[in-house]
């Protein structure tokens, strides 16, 4: 007779890429299939399989999660154009023009929208991690952003009717061409933003010339994978100018150039600031937030972290940049936004200008706000919302919904926790420089992505944070907020698997969270006990000073640390669990 714990409900497993996937397979074998009698619904969400199935793998994942209700997702690659072309070269039967957006875009936004889920990220409560705070006072780092264009100069408003938003383009032919359409309800916010590509190029010249004149290392951050037709277009224009006009001179001066996705780059720079740098963040809403944060850090530094930081990220509505239409203009012409048959806005664009149209779902915003209040009440947290209300009707709707939700909860004799609404830049500064409160910081999608990566990096690493996606209908998806660790995967391959370095903590914690949820739903005491012991084995292993290389020197007593590779860490957790 098997001594495995019987689990009635299946668990959805969404596989990913690179080093994270190597770790995930070993975690499932060590802590799930060898110890539990459980059905796994496994879906291959690797970048290659998403491409080969023309996005069907993403649809399958959404259907499986909605049907079974609980899942664990591993990190997956979001391919840039170069990586996409390399995959297509391996599959000549595929034609780029016939690819569905789900085949190449990040699956994360589609999955969150498909299950109606919002994200909460917070530190795993390791007892003995004490991260040395980065030394910011006196660092010579400047942030350069664009003054005009983009969301700052967008046309944004609330839909006055329930119907269809159409983005129409009129070019040289004079014939209107519909570029995009989406359904909206009355009260839903929508926004049209464009950037003048010539202004972007002029900014690039000023940016690189300033770096050379002041002899600063060069950092550029955009979100070109998820917003390829907007941020990706700007990145291509900016880097073309760098290669053609400034690269040789920069290299001759010994200046380094770094491009990175803005969320990962922000985390890296805040947690490990360079001595002297010019940080280019062309997106001006993000750029202004990071400029204000950097100025604050240079003056006052970063205090020691004394409390867990929790961030709730609104993503269920498919709104903001991640759920946008984004594409460069094919020729000079006029863009028009038509809502339910009425023209609401028009503007000139030139060939190559990046275009972004986004909207959000007011009902989904309300679901999110109620979830934020519910989670904060359950964990006795204060809430700090970040909204740009002074010139953004798009954000004002969030403020109205917060008031509605508060009144509804009060009528039901369940008053919401104490909360405050502030600018997103103030929210970010408070989260980093005033962290001793037991607080929950709700943010919209892109802000939440950037803010949570910064917070996780200051907490130790992305591998020491948990991520929970919860939908209104009860679907729960647990994941690790870290990426696929491409550099570690290259080392793993080059050493024929002998060098396997990866911190598996967040993936183990995600699996334990999922098992704990299954136990609660089927009243399975043995499974609930096992999930709790798995979490304690993880926390206790680190508590004993057994750590992977990324946490070396970050415990309260570095002299007692034992640094192990990925397998050594998994073995230590397994041994403690068995004991």
PDB file of C-alpha atoms in Angstrom, residues 8 10 19 89 105 123 130 148 176 179 324 328 341 367 382 397 411 429 434 440-441 459 484 498 510 552 577:
ATOM      1  CA  UNK A   8      -8.335  14.363  -4.684  1.00  0.00           C
ATOM      2  CA  UNK A  10      -5.557  17.820  -9.806  1.00  0.00           C
ATOM      3  CA  UNK A  19      17.429  27.330 -15.488  1.00  0.00           C
ATOM      4  CA  UNK A  89      14.804  29.424 -38.140  1.00  0.00           C
ATOM      5  CA  UNK A 105       4.151  37.772 -26.450  1.00  0.00           C
ATOM      6  CA  UNK A 123       8.733  38.698   0.926  1.00  0.00           C
ATOM      7  CA  UNK A 130      19.658  40.457   6.756  1.00  0.00           C
ATOM      8  CA  UNK A 148       6.941  65.265 -23.840  1.00  0.00           C
ATOM      9  CA  UNK A 176     -10.037  55.029 -43.167  1.00  0.00           C
ATOM     10  CA  UNK A 179      -6.285  49.252 -36.819  1.00  0.00           C
ATOM     11  CA  UNK A 324      -2.655  47.583 -25.061  1.00  0.00           C
ATOM     12  CA  UNK A 328       4.350  51.915 -35.141  1.00  0.00           C
ATOM     13  CA  UNK A 341     -19.781  55.594 -33.512  1.00  0.00           C
ATOM     14  CA  UNK A 367     -12.976  43.600  -7.912  1.00  0.00           C
ATOM     15  CA  UNK A 382      -2.425  49.656   6.042  1.00  0.00           C
ATOM     16  CA  UNK A 397     -11.814  56.205 -11.982  1.00  0.00           C
ATOM     17  CA  UNK A 411     -22.764  49.072   4.845  1.00  0.00           C
ATOM     18  CA  UNK A 429       9.455  56.487  -2.317  1.00  0.00           C
ATOM     19  CA  UNK A 434       9.769  54.387   4.883  1.00  0.00           C
ATOM     20  CA  UNK A 440       0.134  46.886   1.335  1.00  0.00           C
ATOM     21  CA  UNK A 441       0.989  48.959  -1.741  1.00  0.00           C
ATOM     22  CA  UNK A 459      14.560  42.011   0.362  1.00  0.00           C
ATOM     23  CA  UNK A 484      14.437  32.143 -16.141  1.00  0.00           C
ATOM     24  CA  UNK A 498      27.942  20.063 -13.630  1.00  0.00           C
ATOM     25  CA  UNK A 510       4.872  28.516  -4.698  1.00  0.00           C
ATOM     26  CA  UNK A 552      26.115  34.425   0.482  1.00  0.00           C
ATOM     27  CA  UNK A 577      11.489  17.702   5.513  1.00  0.00           C
TER      28      UNK A 577
END
